[in-house]
Every structure is written in C-alpha cells, then in structure tokens.
Amino acid sequence: MFDVFLYPVSGVLWFWHRLFGALFGPGSGAAWVLAIVFLVFTVRVLLIRPALGQLRAARRARELAPALARIREKHRGDRVRMGQEVQKLHAENGTSPFGAILPALLQVPVFLSLYWVLRDFTPTAQSNHVFDRAGVESFLRADLFGARLGNWVSQSAADLAAFATDRAHMLAVGVPLMLLAGAATFLSLRAGQKQQPADNPQFATIGKVMAFLAPAGMLVSGLLFPVPIGVLLYFLANNVWTFGQQHILSTKVDSQSPGGGAPAVVKPRMTTPRPGQKPRRGR
C-alpha cells in the first residue's frame, strides 16, 4: 500500500548513508545515526508547505470560533439549520471546516513510510527496498554507544548477545532516547493546543490528556514492545523537528495575520490636567 512512499524514503536514507558513510565508514554507527536524522529532516522539509497550510487553517478556525459558538447556541435544537449556517460562515470567509485536517492526513503515509523503512531492517531480510542484503547487514551491525540500531530493549538476552550487545547498553541508550522524544512530544502538543479553537471545552480537555498520554505511551512502547533503537532515533528527530517547526511557523503565521506586526498604537499626550492637579497657565 505504501510502496509508492517506501522506495523514495529508503532512497533518501540510502543517499545520506552513502554521504556520511564516506566520512565515517559505511558500517559505523555515526553514519547510520546521521543518515536517519537527516532522512527525517529531509522529509520534514518537503512537508513544510502542507504543515504551513494546516497552521493557517487552524488560525482561521480560531478566529471564527466566536461566530461558530454563536451559531451553535442559536440553532442548538436544529442541526440542519446549524450545519447550513456553519457552511455559510465558512463560504463567506473562504475557509473550510476540514482545512486543518486534510494537510495532516496527507502527511500520515509519509510518516508511516519512515517508520516501516527502519522496521524492515530485520535479520532475515534479503533487502529493504533500495538497500540490498549488504546494506541490511551494515545497519544491523551499526551501534550507538554499544546499543545496536536494529535491536530493542525488550529483546531476550540471548538475542541481544547474538548481536554483540546486552540489556545494559540497550537501556542506557534507549531510555534517554524515549525520555527526550517524550519531552519533545509533550512540548509540541502543548504548543499545538494554543493554535486550536478555544470554543470546545471537550476538545481542549482531550488535548491536555493527550499531552501526557502520548509521551507516556512512547516510554511504555519503547520498553515493552519491539521498537528498535533506530526507530527511537526517528521518533526523537521527528518530534524535535516538530517542536521547532511549530514555533517558527506559528511566528510566521502570526506575523502574517491581520494586525500582526502592526505598529503599536501611540496614546495621545494628555493636554488636560489630571484630577486634583492645578491647571498650568500658558506664559
């Protein structure tokens, strides 16, 4: 289903591995770690336009939130009329109720492709899309401070020993990656809540809960499920990029909004005396 994305994504990873492999050696952990990080960065750069469109749509939805709240209150018992008035409001303002959702949906197949390309580096794999068997073996032998990129924390001690690593190294590398990725997820979700309409208390509550559940879920899945170190690197790079991108693009969208960057209003200088002050006579 995702083959149309998997081959280009693995091709980008192959390119960066060839580049950093020429500097550090094809089988070195540094070459593979940097290749994964720059793969994420490359894909995220290509997705900046839909991400910017998503932020702009969310900003317009937030500006229309008071009018939408009035429509819901006025036509609370008539869902048909309510829907008509909501559509009319969006048509008059050139917006869409799905404007913030569609760009996000477009990005989902790409993110899943990133994940599956890294997951497909398995000991039994003869190839991984663009990579041949030698490329798969190179990835599986690469390590980060003693933790193999293709292994995971919950793997059995015997399986870890077969790849010349152990639980202590996997925990020492994997847990900090999980915590850092979780922290970046928390910060990006909290920042994203400020871009959402504030007229729906239930949505705001769900957003606050998810800001804590998502990082916790990342830690639990990394400890209990087969999530290789290479995939944890992907999560970390992706979430750090998301946090930084949100700040930069939000600033850009705010500056382009009506009133954004407008000069401050200068208050006129008082010419009348303040209460209790004796008026001055001109000389």
PDB file of C-alpha atoms in Angstrom:
ATOM      1  CA  MET A   1       0.000   0.000   0.000  1.00  0.00           C
ATOM      2  CA  PHE A   2       2.792   2.396   0.949  1.00  0.00           C
ATOM      3  CA  ASP A   3       5.293   1.158  -1.681  1.00  0.00           C
ATOM      4  CA  VAL A   4       4.905   4.422  -3.564  1.00  0.00           C
ATOM      5  CA  PHE A   5       6.375   6.141  -0.468  1.00  0.00           C
ATOM      6  CA  LEU A   6       8.664   3.373   0.826  1.00  0.00           C
ATOM      7  CA  TYR A   7      11.035   3.343  -2.137  1.00  0.00           C
ATOM      8  CA  PRO A   8      11.597   7.126  -2.244  1.00  0.00           C
ATOM      9  CA  VAL A   9      12.042   7.233   1.549  1.00  0.00           C
ATOM     10  CA  SER A  10      14.551   4.370   1.518  1.00  0.00           C
ATOM     11  CA  GLY A  11      16.297   6.102  -1.400  1.00  0.00           C
ATOM     12  CA  VAL A  12      16.752   9.257   0.683  1.00  0.00           C
ATOM     13  CA  LEU A  13      18.121   7.140   3.556  1.00  0.00           C
ATOM     14  CA  TRP A  14      20.485   5.402   1.125  1.00  0.00           C
ATOM     15  CA  PHE A  15      21.742   8.772  -0.147  1.00  0.00           C
ATOM     16  CA  TRP A  16      22.504  10.121   3.332  1.00  0.00           C
ATOM     17  CA  HIS A  17      24.119   6.840   4.381  1.00  0.00           C
ATOM     18  CA  ARG A  18      26.380   6.934   1.352  1.00  0.00           C
ATOM     19  CA  LEU A  19      27.333  10.529   2.140  1.00  0.00           C
ATOM     20  CA  PHE A  20      28.055  10.036   5.840  1.00  0.00           C
ATOM     21  CA  GLY A  21      29.485   6.572   5.179  1.00  0.00           C
ATOM     22  CA  ALA A  22      32.168   8.206   3.040  1.00  0.00           C
ATOM     23  CA  LEU A  23      33.119  10.339   6.060  1.00  0.00           C
ATOM     24  CA  PHE A  24      32.814   7.866   8.955  1.00  0.00           C
ATOM     25  CA  GLY A  25      32.773   4.453   7.264  1.00  0.00           C
ATOM     26  CA  PRO A  26      29.714   2.649   5.828  1.00  0.00           C
ATOM     27  CA  GLY A  27      29.320   0.351   8.827  1.00  0.00           C
ATOM     28  CA  SER A  28      29.825   2.956  11.538  1.00  0.00           C
ATOM     29  CA  GLY A  29      27.066   3.895  13.940  1.00  0.00           C
ATOM     30  CA  ALA A  30      27.695   7.588  13.294  1.00  0.00           C
ATOM     31  CA  ALA A  31      26.967   7.198   9.569  1.00  0.00           C
ATOM     32  CA  TRP A  32      23.671   5.409  10.212  1.00  0.00           C
ATOM     33  CA  VAL A  33      22.563   7.702  13.049  1.00  0.00           C
ATOM     34  CA  LEU A  34      23.180  10.805  10.942  1.00  0.00           C
ATOM     35  CA  ALA A  35      21.523   9.164   7.939  1.00  0.00           C
ATOM     36  CA  ILE A  36      18.358   8.517   9.989  1.00  0.00           C
ATOM     37  CA  VAL A  37      18.327  12.046  11.413  1.00  0.00           C
ATOM     38  CA  PHE A  38      18.851  13.691   8.018  1.00  0.00           C
ATOM     39  CA  LEU A  39      16.276  11.386   6.426  1.00  0.00           C
ATOM     40  CA  VAL A  40      13.714  12.752   8.888  1.00  0.00           C
ATOM     41  CA  PHE A  41      14.854  16.332   8.313  1.00  0.00           C
ATOM     42  CA  THR A  42      14.700  15.927   4.510  1.00  0.00           C
ATOM     43  CA  VAL A  43      11.159  14.576   4.566  1.00  0.00           C
ATOM     44  CA  ARG A  44      10.016  17.229   7.035  1.00  0.00           C
ATOM     45  CA  VAL A  45      11.420  19.992   4.816  1.00  0.00           C
ATOM     46  CA  LEU A  46       9.357  18.617   1.923  1.00  0.00           C
ATOM     47  CA  LEU A  47       6.262  18.692   4.147  1.00  0.00           C
ATOM     48  CA  ILE A  48       6.640  22.293   5.314  1.00  0.00           C
ATOM     49  CA  ARG A  49       4.052  23.629   2.832  1.00  0.00           C
ATOM     50  CA  PRO A  50       1.200  21.357   3.986  1.00  0.00           C
ATOM     51  CA  ALA A  51       2.222  21.977   7.605  1.00  0.00           C
ATOM     52  CA  LEU A  52       2.065  25.730   6.994  1.00  0.00           C
ATOM     53  CA  GLY A  53      -1.348  25.331   5.365  1.00  0.00           C
ATOM     54  CA  GLN A  54      -2.525  23.362   8.381  1.00  0.00           C
ATOM     55  CA  LEU A  55      -1.410  26.118  10.767  1.00  0.00           C
ATOM     56  CA  ARG A  56      -3.066  28.826   8.691  1.00  0.00           C
ATOM     57  CA  ALA A  57      -6.311  26.849   8.580  1.00  0.00           C
ATOM     58  CA  ALA A  58      -6.177  26.347  12.352  1.00  0.00           C
ATOM     59  CA  ARG A  59      -5.572  30.069  12.829  1.00  0.00           C
ATOM     60  CA  ARG A  60      -8.588  30.963  10.671  1.00  0.00           C
ATOM     61  CA  ALA A  61     -10.708  28.445  12.565  1.00  0.00           C
ATOM     62  CA  ARG A  62      -9.668  30.046  15.847  1.00  0.00           C
ATOM     63  CA  GLU A  63     -10.656  33.470  14.529  1.00  0.00           C
ATOM     64  CA  LEU A  64     -14.082  32.116  13.519  1.00  0.00           C
ATOM     65  CA  ALA A  65     -14.591  30.340  16.841  1.00  0.00           C
ATOM     66  CA  PRO A  66     -16.762  33.110  18.448  1.00  0.00           C
ATOM     67  CA  ALA A  67     -19.083  33.220  15.417  1.00  0.00           C
ATOM     68  CA  LEU A  68     -19.326  29.420  15.362  1.00  0.00           C
ATOM     69  CA  ALA A  69     -20.174  29.390  19.062  1.00  0.00           C
ATOM     70  CA  ARG A  70     -22.995  31.889  18.465  1.00  0.00           C
ATOM     71  CA  ILE A  71     -24.386  29.753  15.629  1.00  0.00           C
ATOM     72  CA  ARG A  72     -24.343  26.621  17.795  1.00  0.00           C
ATOM     73  CA  GLU A  73     -26.059  28.450  20.620  1.00  0.00           C
ATOM     74  CA  LYS A  74     -28.695  29.998  18.358  1.00  0.00           C
ATOM     75  CA  HIS A  75     -29.566  26.792  16.484  1.00  0.00           C
ATOM     76  CA  ARG A  76     -28.896  24.272  19.229  1.00  0.00           C
ATOM     77  CA  GLY A  77     -32.136  22.341  18.553  1.00  0.00           C
ATOM     78  CA  ASP A  78     -31.917  22.444  14.746  1.00  0.00           C
ATOM     79  CA  ARG A  79     -28.880  20.555  13.457  1.00  0.00           C
ATOM     80  CA  VAL A  80     -29.835  21.050   9.802  1.00  0.00           C
ATOM     81  CA  ARG A  81     -30.042  24.818  10.158  1.00  0.00           C
ATOM     82  CA  MET A  82     -26.887  24.815  12.246  1.00  0.00           C
ATOM     83  CA  GLY A  83     -24.986  22.983   9.507  1.00  0.00           C
ATOM     84  CA  GLN A  84     -26.272  25.377   6.864  1.00  0.00           C
ATOM     85  CA  GLU A  85     -25.214  28.414   8.880  1.00  0.00           C
ATOM     86  CA  VAL A  86     -21.767  26.926   9.563  1.00  0.00           C
ATOM     87  CA  GLN A  87     -21.262  26.219   5.840  1.00  0.00           C
ATOM     88  CA  LYS A  88     -22.425  29.731   5.014  1.00  0.00           C
ATOM     89  CA  LEU A  89     -19.952  31.218   7.506  1.00  0.00           C
ATOM     90  CA  HIS A  90     -17.059  29.237   6.025  1.00  0.00           C
ATOM     91  CA  ALA A  91     -18.116  30.179   2.474  1.00  0.00           C
ATOM     92  CA  GLU A  92     -18.236  33.881   3.352  1.00  0.00           C
ATOM     93  CA  ASN A  93     -14.756  33.733   4.869  1.00  0.00           C
ATOM     94  CA  GLY A  94     -13.187  31.440   2.263  1.00  0.00           C
ATOM     95  CA  THR A  95     -12.389  28.720   4.797  1.00  0.00           C
ATOM     96  CA  SER A  96     -13.194  25.031   5.202  1.00  0.00           C
ATOM     97  CA  PRO A  97     -14.106  23.018   8.304  1.00  0.00           C
ATOM     98  CA  PHE A  98     -11.599  20.403   7.106  1.00  0.00           C
ATOM     99  CA  GLY A  99      -8.814  22.872   6.331  1.00  0.00           C
ATOM    100  CA  ALA A 100      -6.711  21.871   9.344  1.00  0.00           C
ATOM    101  CA  ILE A 101      -7.370  18.132   8.929  1.00  0.00           C
ATOM    102  CA  LEU A 102      -6.601  17.441   5.263  1.00  0.00           C
ATOM    103  CA  PRO A 103      -2.943  18.641   5.342  1.00  0.00           C
ATOM    104  CA  ALA A 104      -2.349  16.458   8.403  1.00  0.00           C
ATOM    105  CA  LEU A 105      -3.866  13.427   6.658  1.00  0.00           C
ATOM    106  CA  LEU A 106      -1.563  13.974   3.678  1.00  0.00           C
ATOM    107  CA  GLN A 107       1.447  13.635   5.972  1.00  0.00           C
ATOM    108  CA  VAL A 108       0.378  10.358   7.613  1.00  0.00           C
ATOM    109  CA  PRO A 109       1.506   7.977   4.773  1.00  0.00           C
ATOM    110  CA  VAL A 110       4.926   9.638   4.692  1.00  0.00           C
ATOM    111  CA  PHE A 111       5.442   9.291   8.452  1.00  0.00           C
ATOM    112  CA  LEU A 112       4.355   5.643   8.337  1.00  0.00           C
ATOM    113  CA  SER A 113       6.788   5.052   5.472  1.00  0.00           C
ATOM    114  CA  LEU A 114       9.638   6.463   7.544  1.00  0.00           C
ATOM    115  CA  TYR A 115       8.716   4.070  10.342  1.00  0.00           C
ATOM    116  CA  TRP A 116       8.386   0.965   8.182  1.00  0.00           C
ATOM    117  CA  VAL A 117      11.605   1.512   6.256  1.00  0.00           C
ATOM    118  CA  LEU A 118      13.506   1.447   9.562  1.00  0.00           C
ATOM    119  CA  ARG A 119      11.478  -1.503  10.883  1.00  0.00           C
ATOM    120  CA  ASP A 120      12.232  -3.531   7.737  1.00  0.00           C
ATOM    121  CA  PHE A 121      15.927  -3.826   8.627  1.00  0.00           C
ATOM    122  CA  THR A 122      15.486  -7.338  10.048  1.00  0.00           C
ATOM    123  CA  PRO A 123      17.990 -10.226  10.349  1.00  0.00           C
ATOM    124  CA  THR A 124      16.055 -12.346   7.829  1.00  0.00           C
ATOM    125  CA  ALA A 125      15.540  -9.556   5.269  1.00  0.00           C
ATOM    126  CA  GLN A 126      17.423 -10.104   1.998  1.00  0.00           C
ATOM    127  CA  SER A 127      16.769  -6.485   1.034  1.00  0.00           C
ATOM    128  CA  ASN A 128      14.981  -3.388   2.232  1.00  0.00           C
ATOM    129  CA  HIS A 129      13.589  -1.642  -0.831  1.00  0.00           C
ATOM    130  CA  VAL A 130      16.612   0.291  -2.169  1.00  0.00           C
ATOM    131  CA  PHE A 131      19.075  -1.474   0.186  1.00  0.00           C
ATOM    132  CA  ASP A 132      20.487  -4.887  -0.692  1.00  0.00           C
ATOM    133  CA  ARG A 133      21.473  -7.592   1.805  1.00  0.00           C
ATOM    134  CA  ALA A 134      24.834  -5.911   2.439  1.00  0.00           C
ATOM    135  CA  GLY A 135      23.015  -2.694   3.378  1.00  0.00           C
ATOM    136  CA  VAL A 136      20.721  -4.573   5.756  1.00  0.00           C
ATOM    137  CA  GLU A 137      23.684  -6.260   7.458  1.00  0.00           C
ATOM    138  CA  SER A 138      25.501  -2.927   7.709  1.00  0.00           C
ATOM    139  CA  PHE A 139      22.538  -1.411   9.546  1.00  0.00           C
ATOM    140  CA  LEU A 140      22.177  -4.392  11.882  1.00  0.00           C
ATOM    141  CA  ARG A 141      25.872  -4.230  12.819  1.00  0.00           C
ATOM    142  CA  ALA A 142      25.825  -0.473  13.471  1.00  0.00           C
ATOM    143  CA  ASP A 143      25.582   0.649  17.081  1.00  0.00           C
ATOM    144  CA  LEU A 144      25.128   3.775  19.191  1.00  0.00           C
ATOM    145  CA  PHE A 145      27.295   3.636  22.316  1.00  0.00           C
ATOM    146  CA  GLY A 146      27.126  -0.155  22.277  1.00  0.00           C
ATOM    147  CA  ALA A 147      23.387  -0.473  21.530  1.00  0.00           C
ATOM    148  CA  ARG A 148      22.659  -1.992  18.118  1.00  0.00           C
ATOM    149  CA  LEU A 149      20.360   0.153  15.961  1.00  0.00           C
ATOM    150  CA  GLY A 150      18.334  -2.868  14.837  1.00  0.00           C
ATOM    151  CA  ASN A 151      17.731  -4.282  18.330  1.00  0.00           C
ATOM    152  CA  TRP A 152      15.248  -3.239  21.010  1.00  0.00           C
ATOM    153  CA  VAL A 153      15.185  -3.019  24.801  1.00  0.00           C
ATOM    154  CA  SER A 154      12.669  -5.825  25.414  1.00  0.00           C
ATOM    155  CA  GLN A 155      14.568  -8.368  23.316  1.00  0.00           C
ATOM    156  CA  SER A 156      15.760 -11.528  25.062  1.00  0.00           C
ATOM    157  CA  ALA A 157      19.284 -11.620  26.466  1.00  0.00           C
ATOM    158  CA  ALA A 158      20.209 -14.408  24.049  1.00  0.00           C
ATOM    159  CA  ASP A 159      19.075 -12.410  21.004  1.00  0.00           C
ATOM    160  CA  LEU A 160      20.971  -9.340  22.211  1.00  0.00           C
ATOM    161  CA  ALA A 161      24.108 -11.416  22.804  1.00  0.00           C
ATOM    162  CA  ALA A 162      23.858 -12.761  19.250  1.00  0.00           C
ATOM    163  CA  PHE A 163      24.272  -9.169  18.038  1.00  0.00           C
ATOM    164  CA  ALA A 164      27.140  -8.443  20.439  1.00  0.00           C
ATOM    165  CA  THR A 165      25.146  -6.191  22.780  1.00  0.00           C
ATOM    166  CA  ASP A 166      23.297  -6.576  26.094  1.00  0.00           C
ATOM    167  CA  ARG A 167      20.388  -5.202  28.111  1.00  0.00           C
ATOM    168  CA  ALA A 168      22.518  -2.670  29.992  1.00  0.00           C
ATOM    169  CA  HIS A 169      23.675  -0.971  26.790  1.00  0.00           C
ATOM    170  CA  MET A 170      20.183  -1.071  25.304  1.00  0.00           C
ATOM    171  CA  LEU A 171      18.666   0.565  28.401  1.00  0.00           C
ATOM    172  CA  ALA A 172      21.477   3.116  28.699  1.00  0.00           C
ATOM    173  CA  VAL A 173      20.807   4.325  25.151  1.00  0.00           C
ATOM    174  CA  GLY A 174      17.136   3.513  24.684  1.00  0.00           C
ATOM    175  CA  VAL A 175      15.682   5.096  27.831  1.00  0.00           C
ATOM    176  CA  PRO A 176      17.245   8.567  27.264  1.00  0.00           C
ATOM    177  CA  LEU A 177      16.015   8.470  23.652  1.00  0.00           C
ATOM    178  CA  MET A 178      12.496   7.628  24.867  1.00  0.00           C
ATOM    179  CA  LEU A 179      12.555  10.376  27.516  1.00  0.00           C
ATOM    180  CA  LEU A 180      13.864  13.021  25.119  1.00  0.00           C
ATOM    181  CA  ALA A 181      11.368  12.022  22.414  1.00  0.00           C
ATOM    182  CA  GLY A 182       8.570  12.064  25.005  1.00  0.00           C
ATOM    183  CA  ALA A 183       9.577  15.512  26.228  1.00  0.00           C
ATOM    184  CA  ALA A 184       9.621  16.884  22.679  1.00  0.00           C
ATOM    185  CA  THR A 185       6.195  15.320  22.068  1.00  0.00           C
ATOM    186  CA  PHE A 186       4.802  16.910  25.228  1.00  0.00           C
ATOM    187  CA  LEU A 187       6.138  20.361  24.336  1.00  0.00           C
ATOM    188  CA  SER A 188       4.899  20.188  20.733  1.00  0.00           C
ATOM    189  CA  LEU A 189       1.411  19.028  21.794  1.00  0.00           C
ATOM    190  CA  ARG A 190       1.145  21.764  24.411  1.00  0.00           C
ATOM    191  CA  ALA A 191       2.241  24.344  21.854  1.00  0.00           C
ATOM    192  CA  GLY A 192      -0.235  22.944  19.328  1.00  0.00           C
ATOM    193  CA  GLN A 193      -3.124  23.410  21.757  1.00  0.00           C
ATOM    194  CA  LYS A 194      -2.649  27.166  21.566  1.00  0.00           C
ATOM    195  CA  GLN A 195      -3.321  27.041  17.825  1.00  0.00           C
ATOM    196  CA  GLN A 196      -6.663  25.274  18.214  1.00  0.00           C
ATOM    197  CA  PRO A 197     -10.082  26.940  18.608  1.00  0.00           C
ATOM    198  CA  ALA A 198     -10.942  27.551  22.250  1.00  0.00           C
ATOM    199  CA  ASP A 199     -14.733  27.218  21.860  1.00  0.00           C
ATOM    200  CA  ASN A 200     -14.820  23.452  22.503  1.00  0.00           C
ATOM    201  CA  PRO A 201     -14.013  22.552  26.129  1.00  0.00           C
ATOM    202  CA  GLN A 202     -14.136  18.819  25.379  1.00  0.00           C
ATOM    203  CA  PHE A 203     -11.541  19.177  22.631  1.00  0.00           C
ATOM    204  CA  ALA A 204      -9.314  21.201  24.953  1.00  0.00           C
ATOM    205  CA  THR A 205      -9.624  18.532  27.659  1.00  0.00           C
ATOM    206  CA  ILE A 206      -8.731  15.753  25.227  1.00  0.00           C
ATOM    207  CA  GLY A 207      -5.719  17.775  24.061  1.00  0.00           C
ATOM    208  CA  LYS A 208      -4.467  18.205  27.633  1.00  0.00           C
ATOM    209  CA  VAL A 209      -4.866  14.492  28.359  1.00  0.00           C
ATOM    210  CA  MET A 210      -3.069  13.525  25.125  1.00  0.00           C
ATOM    211  CA  ALA A 211      -0.175  15.837  26.006  1.00  0.00           C
ATOM    212  CA  PHE A 212       0.569  13.468  28.898  1.00  0.00           C
ATOM    213  CA  LEU A 213      -0.610  10.153  27.438  1.00  0.00           C
ATOM    214  CA  ALA A 214       1.436  10.391  24.220  1.00  0.00           C
ATOM    215  CA  PRO A 215       4.845  10.759  25.958  1.00  0.00           C
ATOM    216  CA  ALA A 216       3.906   8.063  28.474  1.00  0.00           C
ATOM    217  CA  GLY A 217       2.833   5.780  25.639  1.00  0.00           C
ATOM    218  CA  MET A 218       6.152   6.322  23.906  1.00  0.00           C
ATOM    219  CA  LEU A 219       8.055   5.283  27.039  1.00  0.00           C
ATOM    220  CA  VAL A 220       5.885   2.209  27.620  1.00  0.00           C
ATOM    221  CA  SER A 221       6.027   1.069  23.981  1.00  0.00           C
ATOM    222  CA  GLY A 222       9.792   1.549  23.865  1.00  0.00           C
ATOM    223  CA  LEU A 223      10.269  -0.570  26.991  1.00  0.00           C
ATOM    224  CA  LEU A 224       7.750  -3.350  26.296  1.00  0.00           C
ATOM    225  CA  PHE A 225       7.383  -3.643  22.527  1.00  0.00           C
ATOM    226  CA  PRO A 226       9.828  -4.372  19.664  1.00  0.00           C
ATOM    227  CA  VAL A 227      10.835  -0.799  18.880  1.00  0.00           C
ATOM    228  CA  PRO A 228      14.440  -0.791  17.575  1.00  0.00           C
ATOM    229  CA  ILE A 229      16.915   1.891  18.619  1.00  0.00           C
ATOM    230  CA  GLY A 230      16.901   3.175  15.036  1.00  0.00           C
ATOM    231  CA  VAL A 231      13.155   3.767  15.263  1.00  0.00           C
ATOM    232  CA  LEU A 232      13.602   5.567  18.602  1.00  0.00           C
ATOM    233  CA  LEU A 233      16.099   7.851  16.839  1.00  0.00           C
ATOM    234  CA  TYR A 234      13.460   8.516  14.204  1.00  0.00           C
ATOM    235  CA  PHE A 235      10.892   9.405  16.896  1.00  0.00           C
ATOM    236  CA  LEU A 236      13.356  11.734  18.614  1.00  0.00           C
ATOM    237  CA  ALA A 237      14.448  13.538  15.436  1.00  0.00           C
ATOM    238  CA  ASN A 238      10.871  13.825  14.202  1.00  0.00           C
ATOM    239  CA  ASN A 239       9.474  15.188  17.483  1.00  0.00           C
ATOM    240  CA  VAL A 240      12.317  17.667  17.983  1.00  0.00           C
ATOM    241  CA  TRP A 241      11.756  18.930  14.432  1.00  0.00           C
ATOM    242  CA  THR A 242       8.013  19.196  15.098  1.00  0.00           C
ATOM    243  CA  PHE A 243       8.588  21.300  18.203  1.00  0.00           C
ATOM    244  CA  GLY A 244      10.990  23.680  16.443  1.00  0.00           C
ATOM    245  CA  GLN A 245       8.868  23.869  13.298  1.00  0.00           C
ATOM    246  CA  GLN A 246       5.745  24.724  15.296  1.00  0.00           C
ATOM    247  CA  HIS A 247       7.481  27.660  16.936  1.00  0.00           C
ATOM    248  CA  ILE A 248       8.914  29.034  13.677  1.00  0.00           C
ATOM    249  CA  LEU A 249       5.793  28.547  11.534  1.00  0.00           C
ATOM    250  CA  SER A 250       3.466  29.841  14.263  1.00  0.00           C
ATOM    251  CA  THR A 251       5.543  33.025  14.454  1.00  0.00           C
ATOM    252  CA  LYS A 252       5.360  33.345  10.655  1.00  0.00           C
ATOM    253  CA  VAL A 253       1.573  32.817  10.569  1.00  0.00           C
ATOM    254  CA  ASP A 254       1.028  35.258  13.443  1.00  0.00           C
ATOM    255  CA  SER A 255       3.079  37.923  11.675  1.00  0.00           C
ATOM    256  CA  GLN A 256       1.006  37.476   8.501  1.00  0.00           C
ATOM    257  CA  SER A 257      -2.360  37.645  10.271  1.00  0.00           C
ATOM    258  CA  PRO A 258      -4.365  40.886  10.272  1.00  0.00           C
ATOM    259  CA  GLY A 259      -2.860  43.175  12.868  1.00  0.00           C
ATOM    260  CA  GLY A 260       0.255  41.049  13.135  1.00  0.00           C
ATOM    261  CA  GLY A 261       3.364  43.171  13.117  1.00  0.00           C
ATOM    262  CA  ALA A 262       1.269  46.341  13.104  1.00  0.00           C
ATOM    263  CA  PRO A 263       2.850  49.345  14.757  1.00  0.00           C
ATOM    264  CA  ALA A 264       1.896  49.950  18.329  1.00  0.00           C
ATOM    265  CA  VAL A 265      -0.863  52.466  18.928  1.00  0.00           C
ATOM    266  CA  VAL A 266       0.593  55.625  20.373  1.00  0.00           C
ATOM    267  CA  LYS A 267      -1.560  57.119  23.049  1.00  0.00           C
ATOM    268  CA  PRO A 268      -2.166  60.865  22.631  1.00  0.00           C
ATOM    269  CA  ARG A 269      -0.416  63.067  25.122  1.00  0.00           C
ATOM    270  CA  MET A 270      -2.706  64.381  27.811  1.00  0.00           C
ATOM    271  CA  THR A 271      -3.434  68.088  27.486  1.00  0.00           C
ATOM    272  CA  THR A 272      -5.972  68.397  30.276  1.00  0.00           C
ATOM    273  CA  PRO A 273      -4.951  68.375  33.948  1.00  0.00           C
ATOM    274  CA  ARG A 274      -5.291  65.177  35.918  1.00  0.00           C
ATOM    275  CA  PRO A 275      -7.900  65.021  38.690  1.00  0.00           C
ATOM    276  CA  GLY A 276      -6.722  67.176  41.644  1.00  0.00           C
ATOM    277  CA  GLN A 277      -3.954  68.783  39.609  1.00  0.00           C
ATOM    278  CA  LYS A 278      -3.842  72.577  39.380  1.00  0.00           C
ATOM    279  CA  PRO A 279      -4.038  73.667  35.730  1.00  0.00           C
ATOM    280  CA  ARG A 280      -0.997  75.471  34.329  1.00  0.00           C
ATOM    281  CA  ARG A 281      -1.418  78.764  32.587  1.00  0.00           C
ATOM    282  CA  GLY A 282       0.478  79.394  29.448  1.00  0.00           C
ATOM    283  CA  ARG A 283       3.130  82.043  29.608  1.00  0.00           C
TER     284      ARG A 283
END
